[in-house]
Amino acid sequence: MVAEIGPGISRILSAKGLMHRTQDRCIGFFYVDNEEGITFRIHSLCRTEPGKLPEIVMNFENHGEGLILHSDEVGTYTLLSNDEANNLSLLEEQRWRIYYEPESLQAIRNRVDLDRFRAPGYFDDVSAILVSKDHQTIPEGVWVRLEDLSDDGASFRGTLLNEPYSDFGVHEGEMLTVRFAEDEEGRFLVAETGS
């Protein structure tokens, strides 16, 4: 994609002494990572003219290693088509994507009913209400990274991302089963424990 050099990108480039007066845009790629969220890595600086392909002014070594900012700092951008990327002769390794999406994850990511529970920028992580089976402990809000979907699609398996304040018998890093539940206030996700 081609992004305008706004405040966020300008800050990163200036800190590395890479600002050039001849460029007005940069070419980069979005990366999705469960730990970092959605980030943007700057690969090249370019200048643009209406109706023409961007002209690359400078390619960065190591594919922009260290020239990374969070996606919400990027500002205005346009996506390059495959033909435009080919015409710019972007090296194949500049266009690589880490693409780890087993079928179970793909099925979870396609579930629009989970969207309102997802963490912004971390779409595998959802908020859920942790409850104990004995109902003696006050329910608590937690974050769970979903990793698997049951065969019937009714429940999910995932890793508990934060340590609960109360003793539910589960701890950060352990697996939980999450399902939808409803009450008079609406639909929500519940993670139930055995204790």
PDB file of C-alpha atoms in Angstrom:
ATOM      1  CA  MET A   1       0.000   0.000   0.000  1.00  0.00           C
ATOM      2  CA  VAL A   2       1.001   3.603  -0.497  1.00  0.00           C
ATOM      3  CA  ALA A   3       0.626   5.855   2.549  1.00  0.00           C
ATOM      4  CA  GLU A   4       0.892   9.602   2.944  1.00  0.00           C
ATOM      5  CA  ILE A   5       3.761  10.684   5.170  1.00  0.00           C
ATOM      6  CA  GLY A   6       1.664  11.937   8.058  1.00  0.00           C
ATOM      7  CA  PRO A   7       2.730  12.674  11.653  1.00  0.00           C
ATOM      8  CA  GLY A   8       3.200   9.031  12.717  1.00  0.00           C
ATOM      9  CA  ILE A   9       5.289   7.998   9.712  1.00  0.00           C
ATOM     10  CA  SER A  10       7.189  11.296   9.784  1.00  0.00           C
ATOM     11  CA  ARG A  11       8.117  10.714  13.433  1.00  0.00           C
ATOM     12  CA  ILE A  12       9.521   7.236  12.679  1.00  0.00           C
ATOM     13  CA  LEU A  13      11.496   8.421   9.629  1.00  0.00           C
ATOM     14  CA  SER A  14      12.852  11.528  11.370  1.00  0.00           C
ATOM     15  CA  ALA A  15      14.023   9.507  14.369  1.00  0.00           C
ATOM     16  CA  LYS A  16      16.097   7.352  11.994  1.00  0.00           C
ATOM     17  CA  GLY A  17      17.343  10.348   9.930  1.00  0.00           C
ATOM     18  CA  LEU A  18      15.544   9.083   6.826  1.00  0.00           C
ATOM     19  CA  MET A  19      13.413  12.069   5.793  1.00  0.00           C
ATOM     20  CA  HIS A  20      14.058  13.206   2.207  1.00  0.00           C
ATOM     21  CA  ARG A  21      12.599  16.302   0.605  1.00  0.00           C
ATOM     22  CA  THR A  22      11.903  14.444  -2.648  1.00  0.00           C
ATOM     23  CA  GLN A  23       9.382  11.965  -1.248  1.00  0.00           C
ATOM     24  CA  ASP A  24       5.752  12.543  -0.344  1.00  0.00           C
ATOM     25  CA  ARG A  25       4.582   8.960   0.273  1.00  0.00           C
ATOM     26  CA  CYS A  26       5.897   5.611   1.409  1.00  0.00           C
ATOM     27  CA  ILE A  27       5.199   2.038   0.403  1.00  0.00           C
ATOM     28  CA  GLY A  28       4.645  -0.449   3.170  1.00  0.00           C
ATOM     29  CA  PHE A  29       2.756  -3.474   4.339  1.00  0.00           C
ATOM     30  CA  PHE A  30       0.326  -4.212   7.136  1.00  0.00           C
ATOM     31  CA  TYR A  31       1.223  -7.137   9.382  1.00  0.00           C
ATOM     32  CA  VAL A  32      -1.106  -8.893  11.795  1.00  0.00           C
ATOM     33  CA  ASP A  33       0.332 -10.410  14.952  1.00  0.00           C
ATOM     34  CA  ASN A  34      -1.422 -11.667  18.079  1.00  0.00           C
ATOM     35  CA  GLU A  35       1.145  -9.991  20.331  1.00  0.00           C
ATOM     36  CA  GLU A  36       1.651  -6.686  18.497  1.00  0.00           C
ATOM     37  CA  GLY A  37      -1.772  -6.213  16.900  1.00  0.00           C
ATOM     38  CA  ILE A  38      -1.913  -4.721  13.400  1.00  0.00           C
ATOM     39  CA  THR A  39       1.264  -2.854  12.485  1.00  0.00           C
ATOM     40  CA  PHE A  40       2.581  -1.074   9.395  1.00  0.00           C
ATOM     41  CA  ARG A  41       6.148  -1.590   8.181  1.00  0.00           C
ATOM     42  CA  ILE A  42       7.664   1.016   5.829  1.00  0.00           C
ATOM     43  CA  HIS A  43       9.596  -0.629   2.992  1.00  0.00           C
ATOM     44  CA  SER A  44      10.222   2.242   0.534  1.00  0.00           C
ATOM     45  CA  LEU A  45       9.948   5.999   0.104  1.00  0.00           C
ATOM     46  CA  CYS A  46       8.337   7.273  -3.087  1.00  0.00           C
ATOM     47  CA  ARG A  47       6.964  10.344  -4.822  1.00  0.00           C
ATOM     48  CA  THR A  48       3.660  10.417  -6.644  1.00  0.00           C
ATOM     49  CA  GLU A  49       2.137  12.214  -9.585  1.00  0.00           C
ATOM     50  CA  PRO A  50      -1.567  12.020 -10.480  1.00  0.00           C
ATOM     51  CA  GLY A  51      -2.332   9.182 -12.885  1.00  0.00           C
ATOM     52  CA  LYS A  52       1.122   7.616 -12.607  1.00  0.00           C
ATOM     53  CA  LEU A  53       2.635   4.808 -10.596  1.00  0.00           C
ATOM     54  CA  PRO A  54       4.582   5.941  -7.533  1.00  0.00           C
ATOM     55  CA  GLU A  55       8.284   6.453  -8.251  1.00  0.00           C
ATOM     56  CA  ILE A  56      10.442   4.734  -5.637  1.00  0.00           C
ATOM     57  CA  VAL A  57      13.073   7.123  -4.246  1.00  0.00           C
ATOM     58  CA  MET A  58      14.619   4.775  -1.680  1.00  0.00           C
ATOM     59  CA  ASN A  59      14.235   1.105  -0.703  1.00  0.00           C
ATOM     60  CA  PHE A  60      15.107   0.317   2.899  1.00  0.00           C
ATOM     61  CA  GLU A  61      17.434  -2.526   3.787  1.00  0.00           C
ATOM     62  CA  ASN A  62      16.015  -5.494   5.678  1.00  0.00           C
ATOM     63  CA  HIS A  63      12.540  -4.635   4.402  1.00  0.00           C
ATOM     64  CA  GLY A  64      12.069  -1.740   6.786  1.00  0.00           C
ATOM     65  CA  GLU A  65      13.229  -3.475   9.966  1.00  0.00           C
ATOM     66  CA  GLY A  66      12.757  -0.919  12.747  1.00  0.00           C
ATOM     67  CA  LEU A  67      10.449   1.272  10.628  1.00  0.00           C
ATOM     68  CA  ILE A  68       7.271  -0.040  12.203  1.00  0.00           C
ATOM     69  CA  LEU A  69       4.305   1.791  13.686  1.00  0.00           C
ATOM     70  CA  HIS A  70       0.870   0.796  14.928  1.00  0.00           C
ATOM     71  CA  SER A  71      -1.833   0.753  12.240  1.00  0.00           C
ATOM     72  CA  ASP A  72      -3.860   3.564  13.856  1.00  0.00           C
ATOM     73  CA  GLU A  73      -0.898   5.952  13.367  1.00  0.00           C
ATOM     74  CA  VAL A  74      -0.726   5.449   9.589  1.00  0.00           C
ATOM     75  CA  GLY A  75      -3.293   7.985   8.347  1.00  0.00           C
ATOM     76  CA  THR A  76      -4.377   8.105   4.691  1.00  0.00           C
ATOM     77  CA  TYR A  77      -3.340   5.262   2.402  1.00  0.00           C
ATOM     78  CA  THR A  78      -4.306   3.506  -0.829  1.00  0.00           C
ATOM     79  CA  LEU A  79      -3.876  -0.152  -1.672  1.00  0.00           C
ATOM     80  CA  LEU A  80      -1.767  -1.212  -4.632  1.00  0.00           C
ATOM     81  CA  SER A  81      -3.246  -3.773  -6.998  1.00  0.00           C
ATOM     82  CA  ASN A  82      -1.174  -6.855  -7.853  1.00  0.00           C
ATOM     83  CA  ASP A  83      -0.481  -5.341 -11.297  1.00  0.00           C
ATOM     84  CA  GLU A  84       0.744  -2.084  -9.740  1.00  0.00           C
ATOM     85  CA  ALA A  85       2.993  -3.982  -7.324  1.00  0.00           C
ATOM     86  CA  ASN A  86       4.370  -6.008 -10.243  1.00  0.00           C
ATOM     87  CA  ASN A  87       4.935  -2.847 -12.322  1.00  0.00           C
ATOM     88  CA  LEU A  88       6.834  -1.287  -9.414  1.00  0.00           C
ATOM     89  CA  SER A  89       9.087  -4.364  -9.453  1.00  0.00           C
ATOM     90  CA  LEU A  90       8.709  -4.860  -5.724  1.00  0.00           C
ATOM     91  CA  LEU A  91      10.883  -7.777  -4.776  1.00  0.00           C
ATOM     92  CA  GLU A  92       8.907 -10.900  -3.968  1.00  0.00           C
ATOM     93  CA  GLU A  93      10.422 -10.996  -0.480  1.00  0.00           C
ATOM     94  CA  GLN A  94       9.179  -7.435   0.050  1.00  0.00           C
ATOM     95  CA  ARG A  95       5.661  -8.668  -0.480  1.00  0.00           C
ATOM     96  CA  TRP A  96       5.838 -11.709   1.741  1.00  0.00           C
ATOM     97  CA  ARG A  97       3.162 -12.200   4.316  1.00  0.00           C
ATOM     98  CA  ILE A  98       3.359 -14.345   7.395  1.00  0.00           C
ATOM     99  CA  TYR A  99       0.143 -16.216   6.840  1.00  0.00           C
ATOM    100  CA  TYR A 100      -0.685 -18.597   9.639  1.00  0.00           C
ATOM    101  CA  GLU A 101      -4.369 -19.321   9.554  1.00  0.00           C
ATOM    102  CA  PRO A 102      -5.386 -22.938  10.080  1.00  0.00           C
ATOM    103  CA  GLU A 103      -8.974 -23.784   9.194  1.00  0.00           C
ATOM    104  CA  SER A 104     -10.126 -23.555  12.814  1.00  0.00           C
ATOM    105  CA  LEU A 105      -8.769 -19.997  13.119  1.00  0.00           C
ATOM    106  CA  GLN A 106     -10.236 -18.997   9.774  1.00  0.00           C
ATOM    107  CA  ALA A 107     -13.657 -20.234  10.920  1.00  0.00           C
ATOM    108  CA  ILE A 108     -13.367 -18.194  14.139  1.00  0.00           C
ATOM    109  CA  ARG A 109     -12.187 -15.052  12.307  1.00  0.00           C
ATOM    110  CA  ASN A 110     -15.159 -15.289   9.948  1.00  0.00           C
ATOM    111  CA  ARG A 111     -17.679 -15.324  12.822  1.00  0.00           C
ATOM    112  CA  VAL A 112     -19.310 -11.887  12.731  1.00  0.00           C
ATOM    113  CA  ASP A 113     -21.230 -12.697  15.933  1.00  0.00           C
ATOM    114  CA  LEU A 114     -17.890 -12.395  17.770  1.00  0.00           C
ATOM    115  CA  ASP A 115     -17.041  -8.933  16.388  1.00  0.00           C
ATOM    116  CA  ARG A 116     -18.500  -6.891  19.246  1.00  0.00           C
ATOM    117  CA  PHE A 117     -16.424  -8.898  21.754  1.00  0.00           C
ATOM    118  CA  ARG A 118     -13.087  -8.640  19.918  1.00  0.00           C
ATOM    119  CA  ALA A 119     -10.220  -6.499  21.205  1.00  0.00           C
ATOM    120  CA  PRO A 120      -9.476  -3.586  18.818  1.00  0.00           C
ATOM    121  CA  GLY A 121      -6.581  -4.616  16.577  1.00  0.00           C
ATOM    122  CA  TYR A 122      -6.379  -8.119  18.147  1.00  0.00           C
ATOM    123  CA  PHE A 123      -9.161  -9.983  16.408  1.00  0.00           C
ATOM    124  CA  ASP A 124      -8.443 -13.415  17.961  1.00  0.00           C
ATOM    125  CA  ASP A 125      -8.841 -11.968  21.482  1.00  0.00           C
ATOM    126  CA  VAL A 126     -12.335 -11.642  22.942  1.00  0.00           C
ATOM    127  CA  SER A 127     -13.782 -10.399  26.194  1.00  0.00           C
ATOM    128  CA  ALA A 128     -15.720 -13.007  28.157  1.00  0.00           C
ATOM    129  CA  ILE A 129     -17.345 -13.340  31.559  1.00  0.00           C
ATOM    130  CA  LEU A 130     -15.572 -15.923  33.714  1.00  0.00           C
ATOM    131  CA  VAL A 131     -18.016 -17.805  35.955  1.00  0.00           C
ATOM    132  CA  SER A 132     -17.578 -20.702  38.359  1.00  0.00           C
ATOM    133  CA  LYS A 133     -19.866 -23.737  38.141  1.00  0.00           C
ATOM    134  CA  ASP A 134     -20.727 -23.472  41.816  1.00  0.00           C
ATOM    135  CA  HIS A 135     -21.766 -19.817  41.280  1.00  0.00           C
ATOM    136  CA  GLN A 136     -20.181 -18.898  44.631  1.00  0.00           C
ATOM    137  CA  THR A 137     -17.548 -16.600  43.101  1.00  0.00           C
ATOM    138  CA  ILE A 138     -18.597 -13.258  41.598  1.00  0.00           C
ATOM    139  CA  PRO A 139     -18.277 -13.438  37.775  1.00  0.00           C
ATOM    140  CA  GLU A 140     -15.339 -11.522  36.325  1.00  0.00           C
ATOM    141  CA  GLY A 141     -14.472 -10.044  32.921  1.00  0.00           C
ATOM    142  CA  VAL A 142     -11.408 -11.652  31.252  1.00  0.00           C
ATOM    143  CA  TRP A 143      -9.678 -11.773  27.868  1.00  0.00           C
ATOM    144  CA  VAL A 144      -9.410 -15.046  25.974  1.00  0.00           C
ATOM    145  CA  ARG A 145      -7.430 -15.726  22.762  1.00  0.00           C
ATOM    146  CA  LEU A 146      -9.637 -18.045  20.710  1.00  0.00           C
ATOM    147  CA  GLU A 147      -7.820 -20.917  19.033  1.00  0.00           C
ATOM    148  CA  ASP A 148     -10.356 -23.609  18.171  1.00  0.00           C
ATOM    149  CA  LEU A 149     -14.021 -24.036  17.354  1.00  0.00           C
ATOM    150  CA  SER A 150     -16.165 -27.002  18.365  1.00  0.00           C
ATOM    151  CA  ASP A 151     -17.525 -29.222  15.579  1.00  0.00           C
ATOM    152  CA  ASP A 152     -21.045 -27.886  16.072  1.00  0.00           C
ATOM    153  CA  GLY A 153     -19.815 -24.261  16.204  1.00  0.00           C
ATOM    154  CA  ALA A 154     -21.477 -23.697  19.591  1.00  0.00           C
ATOM    155  CA  SER A 155     -18.329 -23.253  21.691  1.00  0.00           C
ATOM    156  CA  PHE A 156     -14.704 -22.175  21.386  1.00  0.00           C
ATOM    157  CA  ARG A 157     -11.427 -23.152  23.063  1.00  0.00           C
ATOM    158  CA  GLY A 158      -8.940 -20.475  23.938  1.00  0.00           C
ATOM    159  CA  THR A 159      -6.126 -19.319  26.199  1.00  0.00           C
ATOM    160  CA  LEU A 160      -6.870 -17.135  29.227  1.00  0.00           C
ATOM    161  CA  LEU A 161      -4.828 -13.954  28.702  1.00  0.00           C
ATOM    162  CA  ASN A 162      -5.017 -12.364  32.146  1.00  0.00           C
ATOM    163  CA  GLU A 163      -4.902 -13.651  35.707  1.00  0.00           C
ATOM    164  CA  PRO A 164      -8.362 -13.487  37.354  1.00  0.00           C
ATOM    165  CA  TYR A 165      -8.607 -11.434  40.562  1.00  0.00           C
ATOM    166  CA  SER A 166     -10.692 -14.126  42.284  1.00  0.00           C
ATOM    167  CA  ASP A 167      -9.825 -17.808  42.631  1.00  0.00           C
ATOM    168  CA  PHE A 168     -11.690 -19.577  39.819  1.00  0.00           C
ATOM    169  CA  GLY A 169      -9.255 -22.486  39.706  1.00  0.00           C
ATOM    170  CA  VAL A 170      -7.824 -21.327  36.361  1.00  0.00           C
ATOM    171  CA  HIS A 171      -4.833 -19.135  35.685  1.00  0.00           C
ATOM    172  CA  GLU A 172      -3.374 -16.999  32.926  1.00  0.00           C
ATOM    173  CA  GLY A 173      -2.134 -19.185  30.055  1.00  0.00           C
ATOM    174  CA  GLU A 174      -4.569 -22.043  30.699  1.00  0.00           C
ATOM    175  CA  MET A 175      -7.196 -23.240  28.237  1.00  0.00           C
ATOM    176  CA  LEU A 176     -10.882 -22.408  28.665  1.00  0.00           C
ATOM    177  CA  THR A 177     -14.083 -23.247  26.847  1.00  0.00           C
ATOM    178  CA  VAL A 178     -16.104 -20.184  25.825  1.00  0.00           C
ATOM    179  CA  ARG A 179     -19.722 -20.135  24.660  1.00  0.00           C
ATOM    180  CA  PHE A 180     -22.502 -17.656  24.053  1.00  0.00           C
ATOM    181  CA  ALA A 181     -25.104 -17.017  26.739  1.00  0.00           C
ATOM    182  CA  GLU A 182     -28.097 -14.694  26.914  1.00  0.00           C
ATOM    183  CA  ASP A 183     -30.019 -12.914  29.603  1.00  0.00           C
ATOM    184  CA  GLU A 184     -32.419  -9.972  29.737  1.00  0.00           C
ATOM    185  CA  GLU A 185     -29.534  -7.592  28.953  1.00  0.00           C
ATOM    186  CA  GLY A 186     -28.500  -9.367  25.757  1.00  0.00           C
ATOM    187  CA  ARG A 187     -25.963 -11.827  24.410  1.00  0.00           C
ATOM    188  CA  PHE A 188     -22.473 -12.246  25.876  1.00  0.00           C
ATOM    189  CA  LEU A 189     -19.578 -14.718  25.987  1.00  0.00           C
ATOM    190  CA  VAL A 190     -19.136 -16.940  29.029  1.00  0.00           C
ATOM    191  CA  ALA A 191     -16.069 -18.923  30.090  1.00  0.00           C
ATOM    192  CA  GLU A 192     -17.074 -21.494  32.691  1.00  0.00           C
ATOM    193  CA  THR A 193     -14.637 -23.160  35.092  1.00  0.00           C
ATOM    194  CA  GLY A 194     -14.864 -26.393  37.022  1.00  0.00           C
ATOM    195  CA  SER A 195     -14.285 -24.902  40.478  1.00  0.00           C
TER     196      SER A 195
END
